[in-house]
């Protein structure tokens, strides 16, 4: 099983969040840094390995400022969950916050 870590710990702004996404999944520099681009690139780059399954661990969502956290949890995770359903060989897990 391939494992990928998407560490968004301490992101303060949307461009930084999308840059971390780009780096974690190996998207090219021309990644559009928006939800449509995440869907398009995600279909091409996430879960396309010789491995049977890909586990993606999301770390640091609990450290985001409230508005960015809401954007990530409601919008970005919706795109990722849709990719998970469509492809069937990806599992996204959000690491629980350290309360």
PDB file of C-alpha atoms in Angstrom:
ATOM      1  CA  UNK A   1       0.000   0.000   0.000  1.00  0.00           C
ATOM      2  CA  UNK A   2       1.288   3.435  -0.907  1.00  0.00           C
ATOM      3  CA  UNK A   3       1.025   6.067   1.811  1.00  0.00           C
ATOM      4  CA  UNK A   4       0.933   9.806   1.204  1.00  0.00           C
ATOM      5  CA  UNK A   5       0.932  12.467   3.916  1.00  0.00           C
ATOM      6  CA  UNK A   6      -0.794  15.779   3.281  1.00  0.00           C
ATOM      7  CA  UNK A   7       0.544  17.937   6.109  1.00  0.00           C
ATOM      8  CA  UNK A   8      -1.305  21.245   6.259  1.00  0.00           C
ATOM      9  CA  UNK A   9      -0.142  22.122   9.765  1.00  0.00           C
ATOM     10  CA  UNK A  10       0.083  25.850  10.294  1.00  0.00           C
ATOM     11  CA  UNK A  11      -1.221  26.984   6.897  1.00  0.00           C
ATOM     12  CA  UNK A  12      -2.522  30.524   7.245  1.00  0.00           C
ATOM     13  CA  UNK A  13      -3.841  31.317   3.761  1.00  0.00           C
ATOM     14  CA  UNK A  14      -5.484  29.577   0.819  1.00  0.00           C
ATOM     15  CA  UNK A  15      -2.484  29.787  -1.557  1.00  0.00           C
ATOM     16  CA  UNK A  16      -0.286  28.060   1.025  1.00  0.00           C
ATOM     17  CA  UNK A  17      -2.892  25.334   1.507  1.00  0.00           C
ATOM     18  CA  UNK A  18      -3.048  24.629  -2.226  1.00  0.00           C
ATOM     19  CA  UNK A  19       0.744  24.633  -2.469  1.00  0.00           C
ATOM     20  CA  UNK A  20       0.917  21.951   0.207  1.00  0.00           C
ATOM     21  CA  UNK A  21      -1.678  19.951  -1.717  1.00  0.00           C
ATOM     22  CA  UNK A  22       0.337  20.345  -4.928  1.00  0.00           C
ATOM     23  CA  UNK A  23       3.529  19.178  -3.264  1.00  0.00           C
ATOM     24  CA  UNK A  24       1.983  16.231  -1.412  1.00  0.00           C
ATOM     25  CA  UNK A  25       0.456  14.748  -4.547  1.00  0.00           C
ATOM     26  CA  UNK A  26       3.218  15.703  -6.973  1.00  0.00           C
ATOM     27  CA  UNK A  27       1.013  17.939  -9.090  1.00  0.00           C
ATOM     28  CA  UNK A  28       2.874  19.937 -11.758  1.00  0.00           C
ATOM     29  CA  UNK A  29       3.707  23.612 -11.274  1.00  0.00           C
ATOM     30  CA  UNK A  30       0.763  24.631 -13.460  1.00  0.00           C
ATOM     31  CA  UNK A  31      -1.745  23.264 -10.889  1.00  0.00           C
ATOM     32  CA  UNK A  32      -4.495  25.891 -10.815  1.00  0.00           C
ATOM     33  CA  UNK A  33      -4.782  26.039  -7.002  1.00  0.00           C
ATOM     34  CA  UNK A  34      -8.559  25.784  -6.903  1.00  0.00           C
ATOM     35  CA  UNK A  35     -11.174  23.076  -6.393  1.00  0.00           C
ATOM     36  CA  UNK A  36     -11.689  22.387 -10.104  1.00  0.00           C
ATOM     37  CA  UNK A  37      -7.943  21.952 -10.579  1.00  0.00           C
ATOM     38  CA  UNK A  38      -7.821  19.679  -7.520  1.00  0.00           C
ATOM     39  CA  UNK A  39     -10.485  17.458  -9.091  1.00  0.00           C
ATOM     40  CA  UNK A  40      -8.757  17.379 -12.479  1.00  0.00           C
ATOM     41  CA  UNK A  41      -5.257  16.780 -11.141  1.00  0.00           C
ATOM     42  CA  UNK A  42      -6.535  14.413  -8.482  1.00  0.00           C
ATOM     43  CA  UNK A  43      -8.057  12.187 -11.130  1.00  0.00           C
ATOM     44  CA  UNK A  44      -4.702  12.036 -12.919  1.00  0.00           C
ATOM     45  CA  UNK A  45      -2.245  11.934 -10.004  1.00  0.00           C
ATOM     46  CA  UNK A  46      -3.896  10.480  -6.896  1.00  0.00           C
ATOM     47  CA  UNK A  47      -4.315   6.728  -6.765  1.00  0.00           C
ATOM     48  CA  UNK A  48      -2.540   6.126 -10.068  1.00  0.00           C
ATOM     49  CA  UNK A  49       0.224   3.862  -8.884  1.00  0.00           C
ATOM     50  CA  UNK A  50       1.158   0.271  -9.410  1.00  0.00           C
ATOM     51  CA  UNK A  51       0.119  -0.289  -5.816  1.00  0.00           C
ATOM     52  CA  UNK A  52      -3.359  -1.629  -5.188  1.00  0.00           C
ATOM     53  CA  UNK A  53      -4.330   0.927  -2.537  1.00  0.00           C
ATOM     54  CA  UNK A  54      -3.249   4.429  -1.600  1.00  0.00           C
ATOM     55  CA  UNK A  55      -3.761   5.739   1.911  1.00  0.00           C
ATOM     56  CA  UNK A  56      -3.645   9.516   2.292  1.00  0.00           C
ATOM     57  CA  UNK A  57      -3.227  10.828   5.813  1.00  0.00           C
ATOM     58  CA  UNK A  58      -4.208  14.462   6.314  1.00  0.00           C
ATOM     59  CA  UNK A  59      -2.361  16.070   9.214  1.00  0.00           C
ATOM     60  CA  UNK A  60      -2.830  19.464  10.808  1.00  0.00           C
ATOM     61  CA  UNK A  61      -6.376  20.371   9.779  1.00  0.00           C
ATOM     62  CA  UNK A  62      -7.037  21.307  13.398  1.00  0.00           C
ATOM     63  CA  UNK A  63      -4.289  23.974  13.241  1.00  0.00           C
ATOM     64  CA  UNK A  64      -5.877  25.976  10.420  1.00  0.00           C
ATOM     65  CA  UNK A  65      -7.572  29.319  11.087  1.00  0.00           C
ATOM     66  CA  UNK A  66     -11.360  28.852  11.366  1.00  0.00           C
ATOM     67  CA  UNK A  67     -12.296  30.061   7.858  1.00  0.00           C
ATOM     68  CA  UNK A  68      -9.527  28.060   6.182  1.00  0.00           C
ATOM     69  CA  UNK A  69     -10.409  24.992   8.266  1.00  0.00           C
ATOM     70  CA  UNK A  70     -14.035  25.273   7.137  1.00  0.00           C
ATOM     71  CA  UNK A  71     -12.953  25.602   3.486  1.00  0.00           C
ATOM     72  CA  UNK A  72     -10.705  22.582   3.805  1.00  0.00           C
ATOM     73  CA  UNK A  73     -13.113  20.336   5.691  1.00  0.00           C
ATOM     74  CA  UNK A  74     -16.211  21.266   3.677  1.00  0.00           C
ATOM     75  CA  UNK A  75     -14.875  21.843   0.178  1.00  0.00           C
ATOM     76  CA  UNK A  76     -11.454  20.241  -0.242  1.00  0.00           C
ATOM     77  CA  UNK A  77     -12.468  17.095   1.611  1.00  0.00           C
ATOM     78  CA  UNK A  78     -15.628  16.865  -0.519  1.00  0.00           C
ATOM     79  CA  UNK A  79     -13.460  16.772  -3.643  1.00  0.00           C
ATOM     80  CA  UNK A  80     -11.148  14.201  -2.053  1.00  0.00           C
ATOM     81  CA  UNK A  81     -14.068  12.029  -0.902  1.00  0.00           C
ATOM     82  CA  UNK A  82     -15.540  12.160  -4.406  1.00  0.00           C
ATOM     83  CA  UNK A  83     -12.184  11.005  -5.783  1.00  0.00           C
ATOM     84  CA  UNK A  84     -12.179   8.228  -3.197  1.00  0.00           C
ATOM     85  CA  UNK A  85     -15.621   7.064  -4.354  1.00  0.00           C
ATOM     86  CA  UNK A  86     -14.826   7.335  -8.049  1.00  0.00           C
ATOM     87  CA  UNK A  87     -11.484   5.558  -7.980  1.00  0.00           C
ATOM     88  CA  UNK A  88     -12.067   3.036  -5.218  1.00  0.00           C
ATOM     89  CA  UNK A  89      -8.360   2.495  -4.471  1.00  0.00           C
ATOM     90  CA  UNK A  90      -7.772   5.600  -2.329  1.00  0.00           C
ATOM     91  CA  UNK A  91      -8.570   6.111   1.332  1.00  0.00           C
ATOM     92  CA  UNK A  92      -8.361   9.590   2.873  1.00  0.00           C
ATOM     93  CA  UNK A  93      -8.005   9.836   6.643  1.00  0.00           C
ATOM     94  CA  UNK A  94      -7.977  13.068   8.638  1.00  0.00           C
ATOM     95  CA  UNK A  95      -5.770  12.780  11.706  1.00  0.00           C
ATOM     96  CA  UNK A  96      -7.667  13.659  14.858  1.00  0.00           C
ATOM     97  CA  UNK A  97      -6.618  16.903  16.518  1.00  0.00           C
ATOM     98  CA  UNK A  98      -4.575  16.909  19.658  1.00  0.00           C
ATOM     99  CA  UNK A  99      -7.064  18.263  22.140  1.00  0.00           C
TER     100      UNK A  99
END
